[in-house]
């Protein structure tokens, strides 16, 4: 029996990322130190998705296939000693979904080769994973170029007998972004009380939904920024810019088992109030200028005008008699950032080249859109049970590059709940 010195799959020009509908060209390479009899040499190209109930468990409870094609490279015979090359070519389906990898499931595309040996001999097998990117064109989403606005009013009591309210309004310049693009956030706080508010926190959240026997929602905080709170009887404005890190695209067209959503959650710590804005992450940037762009500071983000010095409670109470004559708008300062450095937290599995390329200028960048397949370590929780959402007991916490704030305590709302006027048909029905 011959000795197999090399058995591997090589893709043409060393490519690893392909587009749906594109031909995949490669060769099976064999090197032998002695003749090797065989019954058949085959190569198979497959695409599939698997979902599990446990973290990093390859025992899928639900699977779906996208394509499965096989070629016979050689019939029964014997390979002499030396090197042999068997070329192959497959046409990838136009409906193949984008590659994805998460703790509860993955979309995998790969090529497998087999040397079927005679009876009582061990078959030889090898495989190579490749990646498919089906770009999400943000321009195909209705109203994507429109500003994104949400508002909430919180009424509360303080000092036992006094009452007040806070109006929290958050807006972004667009509804969708690509990797490396700047998300411009504006937060307005109208403090109609004699009590200072707590800090304001803006968090970019990723929610991955896995359809196992029940829906598993996996939420993580991607970016978190904190600003100063509003003083009593003041109307304050906070402008912030967030660089979108390397992230998998929203939705995964063609896959019914895994769905990816993004949200921007803006919260006050005291009194507790929050608003949630759905955000799309795509591969092809919005090519229209915002209709109502937010006024951005001309200087860098670090040069922010600080809040006015605090006033005494007596002065604040005096203003209460004339709520329409509130002080001029105060610009809030940014207290802390938790902005990751993309794409290092989003690497593929060990041995796989990193595919999350940072795009610094999406409008003029000549390279194709980046492919981001991994979501990293997350903290999951489950729904559809009799008791509602229950945090999982997993000890895996957010990656150290990210902040450890406790937001959100619950799952972000669905697209239907947060923007009922738009039904894009992208969110899973939990």
Short mmCIF file of C-alpha atoms in Angstrom, two decimals:
data_model
loop_
_atom_site.label_atom_id
_atom_site.label_comp_id
_atom_site.label_asym_id
_atom_site.label_seq_id
_atom_site.Cartn_x
_atom_site.Cartn_y
_atom_site.Cartn_z
CA UNK A 1 0.00 0.00 0.00
CA UNK A 2 1.36 3.41 -1.00
CA UNK A 3 2.28 6.06 1.45
CA UNK A 4 0.28 9.30 1.20
CA UNK A 5 2.63 12.23 1.67
CA UNK A 6 0.29 15.07 0.64
CA UNK A 7 -3.47 15.26 0.14
CA UNK A 8 -4.99 18.73 0.03
CA UNK A 9 -7.39 21.04 -1.83
CA UNK A 10 -6.08 24.20 -3.43
CA UNK A 11 -8.36 26.97 -4.67
CA UNK A 12 -7.40 28.97 -7.73
CA UNK A 13 -5.17 31.99 -6.96
CA UNK A 14 -5.45 31.24 -3.24
CA UNK A 15 -8.90 32.80 -3.02
CA UNK A 16 -11.03 32.34 0.08
CA UNK A 17 -14.00 34.69 -0.54
CA UNK A 18 -16.49 34.20 -3.38
CA UNK A 19 -19.74 35.75 -4.54
CA UNK A 20 -23.00 33.84 -5.16
CA UNK A 21 -23.28 32.69 -8.77
CA UNK A 22 -19.50 32.71 -9.23
CA UNK A 23 -17.48 29.65 -10.36
CA UNK A 24 -15.25 28.06 -7.75
CA UNK A 25 -12.11 26.68 -9.41
CA UNK A 26 -9.47 24.56 -7.74
CA UNK A 27 -7.60 21.27 -7.73
CA UNK A 28 -7.07 18.23 -5.52
CA UNK A 29 -3.34 17.67 -5.05
CA UNK A 30 -1.86 14.28 -4.12
CA UNK A 31 1.76 13.32 -3.46
CA UNK A 32 2.66 9.65 -3.03
CA UNK A 33 5.84 7.91 -1.93
CA UNK A 34 4.60 4.60 -3.35
CA UNK A 35 1.76 3.46 -5.65
CA UNK A 36 -1.75 3.77 -4.18
CA UNK A 37 -4.61 1.64 -5.51
CA UNK A 38 -8.04 3.29 -5.29
CA UNK A 39 -11.64 2.68 -6.26
CA UNK A 40 -12.59 6.33 -6.87
CA UNK A 41 -11.47 9.90 -6.25
CA UNK A 42 -14.32 12.33 -5.63
CA UNK A 43 -14.73 15.97 -4.70
CA UNK A 44 -17.87 17.55 -3.20
CA UNK A 45 -18.86 21.19 -2.75
CA UNK A 46 -21.43 21.88 -0.01
CA UNK A 47 -23.12 24.77 1.78
CA UNK A 48 -25.14 24.30 4.94
CA UNK A 49 -26.24 25.83 8.24
CA UNK A 50 -26.42 24.19 11.65
CA UNK A 51 -27.83 25.46 14.96
CA UNK A 52 -27.33 24.04 18.45
CA UNK A 53 -28.83 24.63 21.90
CA UNK A 54 -25.40 24.76 23.54
CA UNK A 55 -22.43 27.05 23.11
CA UNK A 56 -19.85 25.81 20.60
CA UNK A 57 -21.59 22.44 20.23
CA UNK A 58 -21.20 20.77 16.82
CA UNK A 59 -24.16 18.46 17.50
CA UNK A 60 -26.72 20.47 15.53
CA UNK A 61 -30.35 20.17 16.54
CA UNK A 62 -31.53 21.91 13.35
CA UNK A 63 -29.82 21.95 9.96
CA UNK A 64 -30.55 23.18 6.46
CA UNK A 65 -28.62 22.69 3.23
CA UNK A 66 -28.11 25.18 0.41
CA UNK A 67 -26.20 23.17 -2.20
CA UNK A 68 -24.44 19.82 -2.55
CA UNK A 69 -22.58 18.98 -5.77
CA UNK A 70 -20.16 16.12 -6.43
CA UNK A 71 -17.65 15.33 -9.17
CA UNK A 72 -15.81 12.09 -9.93
CA UNK A 73 -12.17 12.97 -10.60
CA UNK A 74 -10.88 9.45 -11.30
CA UNK A 75 -12.31 5.95 -11.57
CA UNK A 76 -10.89 2.68 -10.27
CA UNK A 77 -7.14 2.32 -10.75
CA UNK A 78 -3.77 2.90 -9.12
CA UNK A 79 -1.88 6.14 -8.63
CA UNK A 80 1.88 5.83 -9.19
CA UNK A 81 4.40 7.43 -6.88
CA UNK A 82 4.86 11.14 -7.41
CA UNK A 83 2.62 14.21 -7.54
CA UNK A 84 -0.88 14.26 -9.09
CA UNK A 85 -3.29 17.13 -9.69
CA UNK A 86 -7.02 16.74 -10.33
CA UNK A 87 -8.68 20.04 -11.34
CA UNK A 88 -12.34 20.75 -10.60
CA UNK A 89 -14.87 23.55 -10.97
CA UNK A 90 -18.24 24.22 -9.32
CA UNK A 91 -20.79 26.95 -10.01
CA UNK A 92 -21.94 28.46 -6.73
CA UNK A 93 -25.71 29.03 -6.51
CA UNK A 94 -26.95 32.61 -6.80
CA UNK A 95 -29.04 32.06 -3.65
CA UNK A 96 -26.15 30.95 -1.41
CA UNK A 97 -26.18 32.89 1.91
CA UNK A 98 -23.26 34.79 3.40
CA UNK A 99 -20.89 32.79 5.61
CA UNK A 100 -21.40 33.26 9.33
CA UNK A 101 -20.03 31.84 12.56
CA UNK A 102 -21.50 32.26 16.04
CA UNK A 103 -21.51 30.36 19.34
CA UNK A 104 -24.86 28.69 18.62
CA UNK A 105 -24.59 28.05 14.90
CA UNK A 106 -22.77 28.69 11.67
CA UNK A 107 -23.19 28.90 7.91
CA UNK A 108 -20.36 26.89 6.38
CA UNK A 109 -19.29 26.44 2.76
CA UNK A 110 -16.59 23.90 2.02
CA UNK A 111 -15.00 21.57 -0.51
CA UNK A 112 -14.29 17.94 0.51
CA UNK A 113 -12.19 15.39 -1.35
CA UNK A 114 -12.12 11.62 -0.80
CA UNK A 115 -9.86 8.84 -2.05
CA UNK A 116 -11.94 5.69 -1.81
CA UNK A 117 -9.48 2.85 -1.21
CA UNK A 118 -10.04 -0.91 -1.65
CA UNK A 119 -11.72 -2.98 0.99
CA UNK A 120 -10.07 -3.18 4.43
CA UNK A 121 -8.07 -0.02 3.71
CA UNK A 122 -8.73 3.36 5.28
CA UNK A 123 -10.23 6.01 3.01
CA UNK A 124 -8.35 9.30 2.77
CA UNK A 125 -10.26 12.57 3.23
CA UNK A 126 -9.47 16.28 3.27
CA UNK A 127 -11.48 19.49 3.18
CA UNK A 128 -11.12 23.24 2.71
CA UNK A 129 -13.50 25.92 3.91
CA UNK A 130 -14.25 28.90 1.70
CA UNK A 131 -16.44 31.91 2.33
CA UNK A 132 -19.35 33.44 0.47
CA UNK A 133 -20.27 37.11 0.69
CA UNK A 134 -23.72 38.07 -0.57
CA UNK A 135 -23.47 41.85 -0.10
CA UNK A 136 -26.33 43.67 1.59
CA UNK A 137 -27.02 46.81 -0.42
CA UNK A 138 -28.32 49.34 2.08
CA UNK A 139 -29.99 51.26 -0.73
CA UNK A 140 -32.46 48.39 -1.14
CA UNK A 141 -33.92 49.09 2.33
CA UNK A 142 -36.82 51.58 2.31
CA UNK A 143 -36.12 54.99 3.90
CA UNK A 144 -32.56 53.97 4.72
CA UNK A 145 -31.29 57.51 4.08
CA UNK A 146 -33.80 59.10 6.44
CA UNK A 147 -32.81 60.27 9.95
CA UNK A 148 -33.56 57.77 12.70
CA UNK A 149 -35.46 59.34 15.62
CA UNK A 150 -37.01 58.01 18.84
CA UNK A 151 -38.26 59.75 21.97
CA UNK A 152 -39.40 58.76 25.46
CA UNK A 153 -40.82 60.68 28.44
CA UNK A 154 -40.13 59.58 32.01
CA UNK A 155 -42.14 60.94 34.92
CA UNK A 156 -40.74 60.45 38.42
CA UNK A 157 -40.89 61.67 42.00
CA UNK A 158 -38.02 63.12 44.03
CA UNK A 159 -37.71 64.48 47.54
CA UNK A 160 -40.94 62.62 48.42
CA UNK A 161 -43.36 65.38 47.49
CA UNK A 162 -41.93 66.74 44.26
CA UNK A 163 -42.51 65.39 40.79
CA UNK A 164 -40.82 66.00 37.50
CA UNK A 165 -40.27 64.55 34.07
CA UNK A 166 -37.47 64.05 31.58
CA UNK A 167 -37.86 63.90 27.81
CA UNK A 168 -35.15 61.84 26.12
CA UNK A 169 -34.80 62.09 22.33
CA UNK A 170 -32.16 60.30 20.25
CA UNK A 171 -31.52 60.56 16.52
CA UNK A 172 -28.96 59.37 13.98
CA UNK A 173 -28.11 60.81 10.58
CA UNK A 174 -28.92 57.53 8.74
CA UNK A 175 -30.61 54.21 9.36
CA UNK A 176 -27.82 52.09 7.87
CA UNK A 177 -24.02 52.06 7.80
CA UNK A 178 -21.07 50.08 6.49
CA UNK A 179 -17.88 49.05 8.27
CA UNK A 180 -15.64 52.05 8.93
CA UNK A 181 -18.43 54.60 8.49
CA UNK A 182 -19.14 57.20 11.17
CA UNK A 183 -22.51 57.00 12.93
CA UNK A 184 -23.51 60.49 14.05
CA UNK A 185 -25.66 60.46 17.14
CA UNK A 186 -27.51 63.38 18.72
CA UNK A 187 -29.23 63.11 22.10
CA UNK A 188 -31.50 65.80 23.53
CA UNK A 189 -32.43 65.77 27.23
CA UNK A 190 -35.13 68.11 28.47
CA UNK A 191 -34.97 67.97 32.25
CA UNK A 192 -38.25 69.36 33.59
CA UNK A 193 -37.38 68.81 37.23
CA UNK A 194 -35.25 70.23 40.01
CA UNK A 195 -33.04 67.11 40.12
CA UNK A 196 -29.96 66.47 37.98
CA UNK A 197 -30.15 63.41 35.77
CA UNK A 198 -27.62 60.61 35.77
CA UNK A 199 -25.20 60.04 32.87
CA UNK A 200 -26.51 59.16 29.42
CA UNK A 201 -25.20 55.96 27.78
CA UNK A 202 -25.32 55.06 24.09
CA UNK A 203 -24.77 51.39 23.20
CA UNK A 204 -24.54 49.73 19.81
CA UNK A 205 -26.07 46.28 20.32
CA UNK A 206 -25.91 43.16 18.20
CA UNK A 207 -28.73 40.63 18.46
CA UNK A 208 -28.28 37.24 16.77
CA UNK A 209 -31.35 34.99 16.63
CA UNK A 210 -30.91 31.23 16.27
CA UNK A 211 -33.86 29.03 15.39
CA UNK A 212 -33.25 25.80 17.27
CA UNK A 213 -36.11 23.95 18.96
CA UNK A 214 -36.92 27.40 20.28
CA UNK A 215 -35.51 30.80 19.40
CA UNK A 216 -32.21 31.63 21.10
CA UNK A 217 -31.39 35.33 21.27
CA UNK A 218 -27.74 36.18 21.67
CA UNK A 219 -27.09 39.85 22.55
CA UNK A 220 -23.84 41.69 23.04
CA UNK A 221 -22.71 45.29 23.44
CA UNK A 222 -20.44 46.23 20.55
CA UNK A 223 -19.67 49.87 21.36
CA UNK A 224 -20.58 51.96 24.38
CA UNK A 225 -20.16 55.69 24.95
CA UNK A 226 -21.15 57.67 28.06
CA UNK A 227 -22.00 61.36 28.30
CA UNK A 228 -22.66 63.72 31.18
CA UNK A 229 -26.20 64.15 32.49
CA UNK A 230 -28.45 67.19 32.32
CA UNK A 231 -28.66 69.70 35.16
CA UNK A 232 -31.94 70.58 36.85
CA UNK A 233 -34.33 72.61 34.75
CA UNK A 234 -31.96 72.47 31.79
CA UNK A 235 -32.27 71.32 28.21
CA UNK A 236 -29.06 69.64 27.15
CA UNK A 237 -27.70 68.34 23.87
CA UNK A 238 -25.11 65.58 23.37
CA UNK A 239 -23.48 64.95 20.01
CA UNK A 240 -21.34 61.87 19.54
CA UNK A 241 -19.68 60.02 16.68
CA UNK A 242 -19.26 56.24 16.67
CA UNK A 243 -16.99 54.47 14.22
CA UNK A 244 -18.77 51.31 13.03
CA UNK A 245 -16.39 48.39 13.70
CA UNK A 246 -16.02 45.25 11.59
CA UNK A 247 -19.35 43.45 11.99
CA UNK A 248 -21.33 40.79 10.12
CA UNK A 249 -24.07 42.29 7.98
CA UNK A 250 -27.67 42.65 9.12
CA UNK A 251 -29.90 39.75 8.13
CA UNK A 252 -28.58 36.73 6.24
CA UNK A 253 -30.71 36.40 3.09
CA UNK A 254 -31.15 32.79 2.07
CA UNK A 255 -30.79 31.44 5.63
CA UNK A 256 -33.90 30.79 7.73
CA UNK A 257 -32.11 29.60 10.90
CA UNK A 258 -29.88 32.59 11.80
CA UNK A 259 -30.73 36.29 11.72
CA UNK A 260 -28.61 39.30 12.71
CA UNK A 261 -30.05 42.61 13.97
CA UNK A 262 -28.43 45.77 15.28
CA UNK A 263 -29.82 48.43 17.61
CA UNK A 264 -28.63 51.69 19.07
CA UNK A 265 -29.90 51.99 22.64
CA UNK A 266 -29.67 55.34 24.44
CA UNK A 267 -30.34 55.23 28.17
CA UNK A 268 -30.43 57.54 31.18
CA UNK A 269 -29.34 55.94 34.42
CA UNK A 270 -31.39 58.21 36.68
CA UNK A 271 -34.24 58.47 36.16
CA UNK A 272 -34.26 55.24 34.14
CA UNK A 273 -35.35 56.02 30.61
CA UNK A 274 -34.27 54.60 27.28
CA UNK A 275 -34.99 54.66 23.56
CA UNK A 276 -33.99 52.07 20.94
CA UNK A 277 -33.23 52.76 17.29
CA UNK A 278 -32.94 49.90 14.79
CA UNK A 279 -29.76 50.17 12.73
CA UNK A 280 -28.74 48.22 9.62
CA UNK A 281 -25.15 47.16 8.95
CA UNK A 282 -24.53 46.47 5.27
CA UNK A 283 -21.79 46.06 2.69
CA UNK A 284 -22.78 48.71 0.15
CA UNK A 285 -23.11 52.21 1.61
CA UNK A 286 -26.05 54.53 1.23
CA UNK A 287 -25.33 56.63 -1.85
CA UNK A 288 -27.72 59.44 -0.96
CA UNK A 289 -26.87 62.31 1.35
CA UNK A 290 -29.08 62.55 4.45
CA UNK A 291 -32.10 64.76 3.90
CA UNK A 292 -31.76 66.33 7.33
CA UNK A 293 -28.18 65.87 8.47
CA UNK A 294 -27.41 66.51 12.10
CA UNK A 295 -25.09 69.46 12.78
CA UNK A 296 -21.75 67.94 13.67
CA UNK A 297 -18.94 69.66 15.52
CA UNK A 298 -16.14 70.98 13.35
CA UNK A 299 -13.51 70.13 15.93
CA UNK A 300 -12.54 66.59 17.01
CA UNK A 301 -14.77 64.75 19.42
CA UNK A 302 -12.36 65.34 22.27
CA UNK A 303 -12.89 69.11 22.03
CA UNK A 304 -16.38 69.22 23.49
CA UNK A 305 -17.74 72.21 25.36
CA UNK A 306 -18.25 71.17 28.99
CA UNK A 307 -21.57 71.53 30.77
CA UNK A 308 -22.31 74.72 32.69
CA UNK A 309 -21.38 74.67 36.38
CA UNK A 310 -24.14 73.30 38.63
CA UNK A 311 -26.60 75.73 40.14
CA UNK A 312 -28.00 75.67 43.61
CA UNK A 313 -31.29 73.91 44.23
CA UNK A 314 -32.85 77.20 45.26
CA UNK A 315 -32.19 78.74 41.89
CA UNK A 316 -33.52 75.67 40.11
CA UNK A 317 -36.75 75.73 42.08
CA UNK A 318 -37.22 79.37 41.16
CA UNK A 319 -37.20 78.45 37.49
CA UNK A 320 -39.95 75.89 38.10
CA UNK A 321 -42.54 78.64 38.16
CA UNK A 322 -41.75 79.44 34.51
CA UNK A 323 -40.99 76.14 32.72
CA UNK A 324 -41.24 77.79 29.28
CA UNK A 325 -38.28 80.05 30.06
CA UNK A 326 -35.70 77.28 30.44
CA UNK A 327 -32.01 78.11 30.15
CA UNK A 328 -30.34 77.92 26.74
CA UNK A 329 -29.36 74.50 25.42
CA UNK A 330 -26.24 73.18 27.14
CA UNK A 331 -23.77 70.99 25.23
CA UNK A 332 -22.94 67.86 27.21
CA UNK A 333 -19.42 66.47 27.38
CA UNK A 334 -18.44 62.88 26.66
CA UNK A 335 -17.31 61.15 29.85
CA UNK A 336 -15.98 57.83 28.57
CA UNK A 337 -15.61 55.74 25.43
CA UNK A 338 -15.60 52.01 24.88
CA UNK A 339 -14.83 52.02 21.17
CA UNK A 340 -13.16 48.77 20.04
CA UNK A 341 -10.35 48.70 17.51
CA UNK A 342 -11.76 46.72 14.59
CA UNK A 343 -11.29 44.14 13.37
CA UNK A 344 -9.22 42.32 16.01
CA UNK A 345 -12.15 41.12 18.20
CA UNK A 346 -13.84 39.55 15.17
CA UNK A 347 -11.47 36.95 13.88
CA UNK A 348 -12.34 33.67 12.24
CA UNK A 349 -11.58 30.34 13.82
CA UNK A 350 -7.99 29.29 14.43
CA UNK A 351 -6.12 28.66 11.21
CA UNK A 352 -8.49 30.73 9.09
CA UNK A 353 -7.28 34.05 7.70
CA UNK A 354 -8.88 37.15 9.15
CA UNK A 355 -11.57 38.44 6.80
CA UNK A 356 -12.87 41.54 8.57
CA UNK A 357 -11.17 44.36 6.67
CA UNK A 358 -11.65 47.88 7.99
CA UNK A 359 -12.98 50.35 5.44
CA UNK A 360 -11.82 53.87 6.24
CA UNK A 361 -13.61 55.62 3.42
CA UNK A 362 -16.51 53.53 2.06
CA UNK A 363 -17.35 56.07 -0.63
CA UNK A 364 -13.94 55.91 -2.30
CA UNK A 365 -12.45 52.59 -1.16
CA UNK A 366 -11.55 50.48 -4.23
CA UNK A 367 -11.68 47.14 -2.42
CA UNK A 368 -14.79 44.92 -2.25
CA UNK A 369 -16.96 45.00 0.88
CA UNK A 370 -15.42 43.30 3.93
CA UNK A 371 -16.62 39.87 4.99
CA UNK A 372 -17.11 39.39 8.73
CA UNK A 373 -18.15 35.90 9.73
CA UNK A 374 -17.61 35.70 13.48
CA UNK A 375 -19.51 37.31 16.34
CA UNK A 376 -17.18 36.27 19.16
CA UNK A 377 -18.16 35.32 22.70
CA UNK A 378 -21.59 36.39 23.90
CA UNK A 379 -24.05 35.97 26.74
CA UNK A 380 -27.21 34.22 25.51
CA UNK A 381 -30.70 34.02 26.90
CA UNK A 382 -33.78 32.12 25.81
CA UNK A 383 -37.43 32.92 25.16
CA UNK A 384 -40.61 31.07 24.21
CA UNK A 385 -40.59 29.37 27.62
CA UNK A 386 -43.36 29.70 30.23
CA UNK A 387 -41.33 32.08 32.37
CA UNK A 388 -40.19 34.55 29.75
CA UNK A 389 -36.58 35.54 29.09
CA UNK A 390 -34.11 33.80 31.42
CA UNK A 391 -30.37 34.60 31.46
CA UNK A 392 -28.20 31.63 30.58
CA UNK A 393 -25.75 30.21 33.10
CA UNK A 394 -22.86 30.45 30.67
CA UNK A 395 -19.70 31.88 32.23
CA UNK A 396 -18.64 33.45 28.95
CA UNK A 397 -18.74 37.23 29.24
CA UNK A 398 -18.13 40.05 26.78
CA UNK A 399 -14.72 40.26 25.21
CA UNK A 400 -12.30 42.39 27.27
CA UNK A 401 -12.15 45.04 24.54
CA UNK A 402 -15.71 45.99 25.35
CA UNK A 403 -17.34 47.71 28.29
CA UNK A 404 -18.93 45.72 31.12
CA UNK A 405 -22.01 47.88 31.62
CA UNK A 406 -25.14 45.89 32.41
CA UNK A 407 -27.17 47.24 29.48
CA UNK A 408 -29.42 45.87 28.14
CA UNK A 409 -31.25 43.96 30.85
CA UNK A 410 -33.74 42.63 28.32
CA UNK A 411 -33.77 41.85 24.63
CA UNK A 412 -34.13 44.83 22.32
CA UNK A 413 -37.58 45.05 20.72
CA UNK A 414 -38.25 43.51 17.35
CA UNK A 415 -38.26 45.66 14.24
CA UNK A 416 -42.06 45.47 14.24
CA UNK A 417 -42.16 46.91 17.75
CA UNK A 418 -39.50 49.58 17.34
CA UNK A 419 -40.53 50.80 13.88
CA UNK A 420 -44.06 49.56 13.32
CA UNK A 421 -44.50 51.84 10.33
CA UNK A 422 -41.92 49.83 8.34
CA UNK A 423 -42.21 46.10 7.73
CA UNK A 424 -39.11 44.84 5.99
CA UNK A 425 -39.85 41.18 6.56
CA UNK A 426 -36.34 40.59 7.90
CA UNK A 427 -36.89 39.72 11.58
CA UNK A 428 -37.66 36.21 12.76
CA UNK A 429 -41.03 35.60 14.27
CA UNK A 430 -40.29 34.53 17.81
#
